[in-house]
PDB file of C-alpha atoms in Angstrom:
ATOM      1  CA  MET A   1     -18.568  -3.794  17.136  1.00 63.00           C
ATOM      2  CA  ASN A   2     -20.394  -2.107  14.263  1.00 69.00           C
ATOM      3  CA  HIS A   3     -18.100  -2.303  11.220  1.00 77.00           C
ATOM      4  CA  LYS A   4     -20.345  -0.229   8.928  1.00 86.00           C
ATOM      5  CA  PRO A   5     -17.902   2.734   8.790  1.00 85.00           C
ATOM      6  CA  ILE A   6     -15.112   0.317   7.819  1.00 89.00           C
ATOM      7  CA  TYR A   7     -17.181  -1.276   5.067  1.00 92.00           C
ATOM      8  CA  LEU A   8     -18.120   2.199   3.800  1.00 91.00           C
ATOM      9  CA  THR A   9     -14.445   3.149   3.597  1.00 89.00           C
ATOM     10  CA  LEU A  10     -13.631  -0.056   1.741  1.00 93.00           C
ATOM     11  CA  ALA A  11     -16.601   0.434  -0.594  1.00 95.00           C
ATOM     12  CA  ILE A  12     -15.266   3.872  -1.546  1.00 94.00           C
ATOM     13  CA  ILE A  13     -11.819   2.421  -2.280  1.00 94.00           C
ATOM     14  CA  ILE A  14     -13.239  -0.430  -4.348  1.00 96.00           C
ATOM     15  CA  SER A  15     -15.717   1.733  -6.277  1.00 96.00           C
ATOM     16  CA  THR A  16     -13.168   4.412  -7.193  1.00 96.00           C
ATOM     17  CA  MET A  17      -9.921   2.512  -7.701  1.00 97.00           C
ATOM     18  CA  GLY A  18     -11.774  -0.587  -8.870  1.00 97.00           C
ATOM     19  CA  THR A  19     -13.483   1.420 -11.605  1.00 97.00           C
ATOM     20  CA  PHE A  20     -10.088   2.535 -12.916  1.00 97.00           C
ATOM     21  CA  VAL A  21      -8.850  -1.065 -12.943  1.00 97.00           C
ATOM     22  CA  VAL A  22     -11.997  -2.469 -14.591  1.00 97.00           C
ATOM     23  CA  ILE A  23     -11.985   0.193 -17.333  1.00 97.00           C
ATOM     24  CA  ASN A  24      -8.365  -0.575 -18.194  1.00 97.00           C
ATOM     25  CA  VAL A  25      -8.871  -4.341 -18.042  1.00 97.00           C
ATOM     26  CA  PHE A  26     -11.798  -4.256 -20.459  1.00 97.00           C
ATOM     27  CA  SER A  27     -10.340  -1.641 -22.783  1.00 97.00           C
ATOM     28  CA  ASP A  28      -6.986  -3.387 -23.310  1.00 97.00           C
ATOM     29  CA  PHE A  29      -6.354  -6.370 -21.055  1.00 97.00           C
ATOM     30  CA  PRO A  30      -3.021  -7.516 -22.597  1.00 96.00           C
ATOM     31  CA  GLY A  31      -1.731  -3.956 -22.742  1.00 97.00           C
ATOM     32  CA  PHE A  32      -2.739  -3.225 -19.152  1.00 97.00           C
ATOM     33  CA  VAL A  33      -1.140  -6.431 -17.863  1.00 97.00           C
ATOM     34  CA  ALA A  34       2.066  -5.552 -19.733  1.00 96.00           C
ATOM     35  CA  TYR A  35       1.938  -2.003 -18.327  1.00 97.00           C
ATOM     36  CA  LEU A  36       1.831  -3.468 -14.812  1.00 97.00           C
ATOM     37  CA  GLY A  37       4.821  -5.694 -15.575  1.00 96.00           C
ATOM     38  CA  PHE A  38       3.148  -9.081 -15.344  1.00 96.00           C
ATOM     39  CA  THR A  39       4.775 -10.463 -18.482  1.00 93.00           C
ATOM     40  CA  SER A  40       7.707 -12.769 -19.117  1.00 88.00           C
ATOM     41  CA  GLU A  41       9.753  -9.794 -20.344  1.00 87.00           C
ATOM     42  CA  GLY A  42       8.797  -7.103 -17.822  1.00 87.00           C
ATOM     43  CA  TYR A  43       8.308  -8.872 -14.508  1.00 92.00           C
ATOM     44  CA  GLY A  44      11.280  -7.208 -12.804  1.00 94.00           C
ATOM     45  CA  THR A  45      14.464  -8.769 -11.493  1.00 96.00           C
ATOM     46  CA  PHE A  46      15.333 -11.531  -9.048  1.00 97.00           C
ATOM     47  CA  LEU A  47      16.653  -8.867  -6.660  1.00 97.00           C
ATOM     48  CA  SER A  48      13.467  -6.800  -6.852  1.00 98.00           C
ATOM     49  CA  TRP A  49      11.236  -9.774  -5.998  1.00 98.00           C
ATOM     50  CA  ASN A  50      13.423 -10.769  -3.060  1.00 98.00           C
ATOM     51  CA  LEU A  51      13.488  -7.180  -1.853  1.00 98.00           C
ATOM     52  CA  ALA A  52       9.695  -6.982  -2.220  1.00 98.00           C
ATOM     53  CA  LEU A  53       9.358 -10.116  -0.088  1.00 98.00           C
ATOM     54  CA  PHE A  54      11.695  -8.679   2.544  1.00 98.00           C
ATOM     55  CA  VAL A  55       9.754  -5.391   2.656  1.00 98.00           C
ATOM     56  CA  THR A  56       6.449  -7.255   2.980  1.00 98.00           C
ATOM     57  CA  VAL A  57       7.624  -9.422   5.869  1.00 98.00           C
ATOM     58  CA  LEU A  58       9.346  -6.550   7.695  1.00 97.00           C
ATOM     59  CA  TYR A  59       6.406  -4.148   7.327  1.00 96.00           C
ATOM     60  CA  CYS A  60       3.830  -6.724   8.408  1.00 96.00           C
ATOM     61  CA  TYR A  61       6.002  -7.739  11.362  1.00 94.00           C
ATOM     62  CA  SER A  62       6.275  -4.099  12.433  1.00 92.00           C
ATOM     63  CA  ALA A  63       2.516  -3.574  12.095  1.00 92.00           C
ATOM     64  CA  SER A  64       1.784  -6.733  14.090  1.00 92.00           C
ATOM     65  CA  LYS A  65       2.865  -4.875  17.230  1.00 90.00           C
ATOM     66  CA  ILE A  66      -0.649  -3.398  17.090  1.00 90.00           C
ATOM     67  CA  SER A  67      -2.841  -5.986  18.800  1.00 91.00           C
ATOM     68  CA  ASP A  68      -5.781  -5.801  16.371  1.00 92.00           C
ATOM     69  CA  VAL A  69      -3.438  -6.150  13.397  1.00 93.00           C
ATOM     70  CA  LYS A  70      -1.867  -9.234  14.932  1.00 94.00           C
ATOM     71  CA  GLN A  71      -5.290 -10.715  15.767  1.00 94.00           C
ATOM     72  CA  TYR A  72      -6.798 -10.163  12.313  1.00 93.00           C
ATOM     73  CA  MET A  73      -3.700 -10.726  10.146  1.00 95.00           C
ATOM     74  CA  PHE A  74      -4.592 -14.299   9.180  1.00 95.00           C
ATOM     75  CA  LYS A  75      -8.248 -14.322  10.181  1.00 94.00           C
ATOM     76  CA  VAL A  76     -10.615 -15.214   7.335  1.00 94.00           C
ATOM     77  CA  ASP A  77     -14.042 -13.597   7.489  1.00 94.00           C
ATOM     78  CA  LEU A  78     -16.226 -11.221   5.473  1.00 95.00           C
ATOM     79  CA  LEU A  79     -14.111  -8.209   6.413  1.00 94.00           C
ATOM     80  CA  LYS A  80     -10.947  -9.951   5.229  1.00 96.00           C
ATOM     81  CA  MET A  81     -12.553 -10.868   1.894  1.00 96.00           C
ATOM     82  CA  VAL A  82     -13.658  -7.278   1.283  1.00 97.00           C
ATOM     83  CA  VAL A  83     -10.208  -6.028   2.283  1.00 96.00           C
ATOM     84  CA  VAL A  84      -8.594  -8.426  -0.199  1.00 97.00           C
ATOM     85  CA  VAL A  85     -10.615  -6.864  -3.034  1.00 97.00           C
ATOM     86  CA  ALA A  86      -9.756  -3.362  -1.831  1.00 97.00           C
ATOM     87  CA  ALA A  87      -6.093  -4.348  -1.456  1.00 97.00           C
ATOM     88  CA  LEU A  88      -5.957  -5.564  -5.045  1.00 97.00           C
ATOM     89  CA  CYS A  89      -7.480  -2.330  -6.338  1.00 97.00           C
ATOM     90  CA  ALA A  90      -5.295  -0.102  -4.154  1.00 96.00           C
ATOM     91  CA  GLY A  91      -2.176  -2.135  -4.868  1.00 97.00           C
ATOM     92  CA  ILE A  92      -2.593  -1.629  -8.596  1.00 98.00           C
ATOM     93  CA  VAL A  93      -3.746   1.992  -8.661  1.00 98.00           C
ATOM     94  CA  GLU A  94      -1.445   3.369  -5.966  1.00 97.00           C
ATOM     95  CA  GLU A  95       1.609   1.699  -7.466  1.00 98.00           C
ATOM     96  CA  ILE A  96       0.747   3.105 -10.887  1.00 98.00           C
ATOM     97  CA  VAL A  97       0.391   6.609  -9.445  1.00 98.00           C
ATOM     98  CA  PHE A  98       3.162   6.751  -6.849  1.00 97.00           C
ATOM     99  CA  ARG A  99       5.777   4.563  -8.474  1.00 97.00           C
ATOM    100  CA  LYS A 100       5.256   4.586 -12.246  1.00 97.00           C
ATOM    101  CA  TRP A 101       3.754   8.036 -12.813  1.00 98.00           C
ATOM    102  CA  VAL A 102       5.761   9.964 -10.199  1.00 97.00           C
ATOM    103  CA  MET A 103       9.090   8.220 -10.686  1.00 98.00           C
ATOM    104  CA  ASP A 104       8.898   7.924 -14.481  1.00 97.00           C
ATOM    105  CA  TYR A 105       7.938  11.605 -14.808  1.00 97.00           C
ATOM    106  CA  LEU A 106      10.882  12.666 -12.666  1.00 98.00           C
ATOM    107  CA  ALA A 107      13.160  10.350 -14.638  1.00 97.00           C
ATOM    108  CA  SER A 108      11.977  11.977 -17.871  1.00 97.00           C
ATOM    109  CA  GLU A 109      12.950  15.347 -16.364  1.00 97.00           C
ATOM    110  CA  ASN A 110      16.432  13.968 -15.573  1.00 96.00           C
ATOM    111  CA  PHE A 111      16.052  13.894 -11.800  1.00 97.00           C
ATOM    112  CA  SER A 112      18.298  11.425 -10.003  1.00 97.00           C
ATOM    113  CA  PHE A 113      16.968   8.076  -8.832  1.00 95.00           C
ATOM    114  CA  PHE A 114      17.385   9.362  -5.247  1.00 97.00           C
ATOM    115  CA  ILE A 115      15.000  12.271  -5.883  1.00 97.00           C
ATOM    116  CA  GLN A 116      12.582   9.948  -7.669  1.00 98.00           C
ATOM    117  CA  ILE A 117      12.449   7.570  -4.703  1.00 98.00           C
ATOM    118  CA  VAL A 118      12.132  10.317  -2.068  1.00 98.00           C
ATOM    119  CA  ALA A 119       9.413  12.160  -4.013  1.00 98.00           C
ATOM    120  CA  SER A 120       7.507   8.919  -4.508  1.00 98.00           C
ATOM    121  CA  GLY A 121       7.721   8.146  -0.782  1.00 97.00           C
ATOM    122  CA  LEU A 122       6.699  11.661   0.242  1.00 97.00           C
ATOM    123  CA  ALA A 123       3.669  11.695  -2.041  1.00 97.00           C
ATOM    124  CA  PHE A 124       2.652   8.252  -0.803  1.00 96.00           C
ATOM    125  CA  GLY A 125       2.995   9.321   2.831  1.00 94.00           C
ATOM    126  CA  ILE A 126       1.154  12.621   2.435  1.00 94.00           C
ATOM    127  CA  VAL A 127      -1.872  10.909   0.892  1.00 93.00           C
ATOM    128  CA  HIS A 128      -2.091   8.609   3.914  1.00 90.00           C
ATOM    129  CA  LEU A 129      -2.492  11.588   6.243  1.00 86.00           C
ATOM    130  CA  ILE A 130      -6.176  10.898   5.577  1.00 81.00           C
ATOM    131  CA  TRP A 131      -5.930   8.453   8.501  1.00 71.00           C
ATOM    132  CA  GLY A 132      -5.746  11.586  10.662  1.00 65.00           C
ATOM    133  CA  LEU A 133      -9.278  12.758   9.919  1.00 61.00           C
ATOM    134  CA  ARG A 134     -10.387  11.270  13.213  1.00 64.00           C
ATOM    135  CA  ASN A 135      -7.110  11.183  15.133  1.00 66.00           C
ATOM    136  CA  ILE A 136      -4.131  13.344  14.184  1.00 74.00           C
ATOM    137  CA  LYS A 137      -1.725  10.953  15.913  1.00 70.00           C
ATOM    138  CA  ALA A 138      -2.955   8.111  13.706  1.00 71.00           C
ATOM    139  CA  GLY A 139      -2.552  10.319  10.646  1.00 78.00           C
ATOM    140  CA  ILE A 140       1.024  11.229  11.507  1.00 84.00           C
ATOM    141  CA  ASN A 141       1.840   7.593  12.218  1.00 82.00           C
ATOM    142  CA  ALA A 142       0.267   6.488   8.931  1.00 85.00           C
ATOM    143  CA  ALA A 143       2.048   9.216   6.952  1.00 89.00           C
ATOM    144  CA  PHE A 144       5.451   8.361   8.418  1.00 91.00           C
ATOM    145  CA  SER A 145       5.109   4.587   8.087  1.00 92.00           C
ATOM    146  CA  THR A 146       3.778   4.779   4.523  1.00 95.00           C
ATOM    147  CA  PHE A 147       6.519   7.273   3.644  1.00 96.00           C
ATOM    148  CA  MET A 148       9.040   4.619   4.701  1.00 96.00           C
ATOM    149  CA  LEU A 149       7.111   1.960   2.775  1.00 97.00           C
ATOM    150  CA  GLY A 150       6.996   4.250  -0.252  1.00 97.00           C
ATOM    151  CA  LEU A 151      10.774   4.665  -0.122  1.00 98.00           C
ATOM    152  CA  ALA A 152      11.211   0.893   0.016  1.00 98.00           C
ATOM    153  CA  LEU A 153       8.819   0.268  -2.863  1.00 98.00           C
ATOM    154  CA  GLY A 154      10.537   2.999  -4.842  1.00 98.00           C
ATOM    155  CA  VAL A 155      13.792   1.078  -4.464  1.00 98.00           C
ATOM    156  CA  VAL A 156      12.001  -2.131  -5.498  1.00 98.00           C
ATOM    157  CA  TYR A 157      10.685  -0.359  -8.596  1.00 98.00           C
ATOM    158  CA  TRP A 158      14.107   1.026  -9.475  1.00 97.00           C
ATOM    159  CA  VAL A 159      16.086  -2.207  -9.013  1.00 97.00           C
ATOM    160  CA  GLY A 160      13.321  -4.104 -10.822  1.00 97.00           C
ATOM    161  CA  ASP A 161      13.963  -2.258 -14.099  1.00 96.00           C
ATOM    162  CA  ARG A 162      10.834  -0.160 -13.464  1.00 96.00           C
ATOM    163  CA  SER A 163       8.472  -3.100 -13.355  1.00 97.00           C
ATOM    164  CA  LEU A 164       5.421  -2.573 -11.146  1.00 98.00           C
ATOM    165  CA  ALA A 165       4.827  -6.304 -10.668  1.00 98.00           C
ATOM    166  CA  PRO A 166       6.915  -6.823  -7.494  1.00 98.00           C
ATOM    167  CA  CYS A 167       5.682  -3.496  -6.067  1.00 98.00           C
ATOM    168  CA  ILE A 168       2.041  -4.438  -6.650  1.00 98.00           C
ATOM    169  CA  ALA A 169       2.558  -7.874  -5.119  1.00 98.00           C
ATOM    170  CA  ALA A 170       4.171  -6.412  -1.988  1.00 98.00           C
ATOM    171  CA  HIS A 171       1.556  -3.670  -1.685  1.00 98.00           C
ATOM    172  CA  PHE A 172      -1.287  -6.175  -2.083  1.00 98.00           C
ATOM    173  CA  PHE A 173      -0.054  -8.631   0.542  1.00 98.00           C
ATOM    174  CA  ILE A 174       0.770  -5.883   3.039  1.00 98.00           C
ATOM    175  CA  SER A 175      -2.669  -4.314   2.692  1.00 97.00           C
ATOM    176  CA  ALA A 176      -4.522  -7.632   2.702  1.00 97.00           C
ATOM    177  CA  LEU A 177      -2.746  -8.770   5.865  1.00 97.00           C
ATOM    178  CA  ILE A 178      -2.692  -5.636   8.022  1.00 95.00           C
ATOM    179  CA  GLU A 179      -5.574  -3.469   6.798  1.00 94.00           C
ATOM    180  CA  PRO A 180      -8.420  -5.210   8.691  1.00 93.00           C
ATOM    181  CA  GLY A 181      -6.647  -4.771  12.014  1.00 92.00           C
ATOM    182  CA  LEU A 182      -5.601  -1.203  11.249  1.00 90.00           C
ATOM    183  CA  LEU A 183      -9.147  -0.213  10.322  1.00 89.00           C
ATOM    184  CA  ILE A 184     -10.535  -1.803  13.467  1.00 90.00           C
ATOM    185  CA  SER A 185      -7.881  -0.117  15.635  1.00 87.00           C
ATOM    186  CA  ALA A 186      -8.632   3.225  13.990  1.00 81.00           C
ATOM    187  CA  GLN A 187     -12.349   2.763  14.651  1.00 80.00           C
ATOM    188  CA  LYS A 188     -11.566   2.033  18.321  1.00 80.00           C
ATOM    189  CA  ASP A 189      -9.303   5.115  18.383  1.00 73.00           C
ATOM    190  CA  LYS A 190      -6.399   2.943  19.528  1.00 74.00           C
ATOM    191  CA  LEU A 191      -3.769   4.243  17.103  1.00 72.00           C
ATOM    192  CA  GLY A 192      -1.213   6.678  18.508  1.00 63.00           C
ATOM    193  CA  TYR A 193       2.301   7.776  17.635  1.00 54.00           C
ATOM    194  CA  TRP A 194       4.197   4.839  16.122  1.00 55.00           C
ATOM    195  CA  SER A 195       2.138   2.277  18.052  1.00 61.00           C
ATOM    196  CA  GLU A 196      -1.243   1.722  19.666  1.00 67.00           C
ATOM    197  CA  LYS A 197      -2.381   3.680  22.668  1.00 65.00           C
ATOM    198  CA  THR A 198      -2.027   2.112  26.051  1.00 61.00           C
ATOM    199  CA  ASN A 199      -4.832   2.348  28.552  1.00 51.00           C
ATOM    200  CA  LYS A 200      -3.758   4.013  31.768  1.00 42.00           C
TER     201      LYS A 200
END
């Protein structure tokens, strides 16, 4: 199968989100690392890391019901290596936007933690409707599943004293493990409502 469209998609993610990461790393590396929560003081809580691990395992297990995801989850090849880079960039940038910026803004406006978490999940899910550019069923599936993931990561962020570190770690491992298979399934037009299409 020709994976050029997949590599193009990943190149766009890396070039855009990666640029944001690189600029911040070179402008103020210690400050950026602290902002993300990867410090001895701001790394989150024991509960948030355990919850992040639980979310990662549960989400990957659910996604593994798609045959291509299961096949490529632990496969190491060029596609996986490119996905790992994209997953790192997306894990950082998307958690900054959808957890820190959205939830902290709502907190500053005195919205409840429930509203913060739901708004974060909704925004995260809506953005992933982009999976529906080729297949609306895939877009709806992606929006719903990432909405649920966004809710879970919002809880992780909240119970982790608003540290992004456990959220970024969970987001990175989920994307690195399931993204190759999801992209391949999308290219094959195998993604339907809540699962892959079955050939009849």
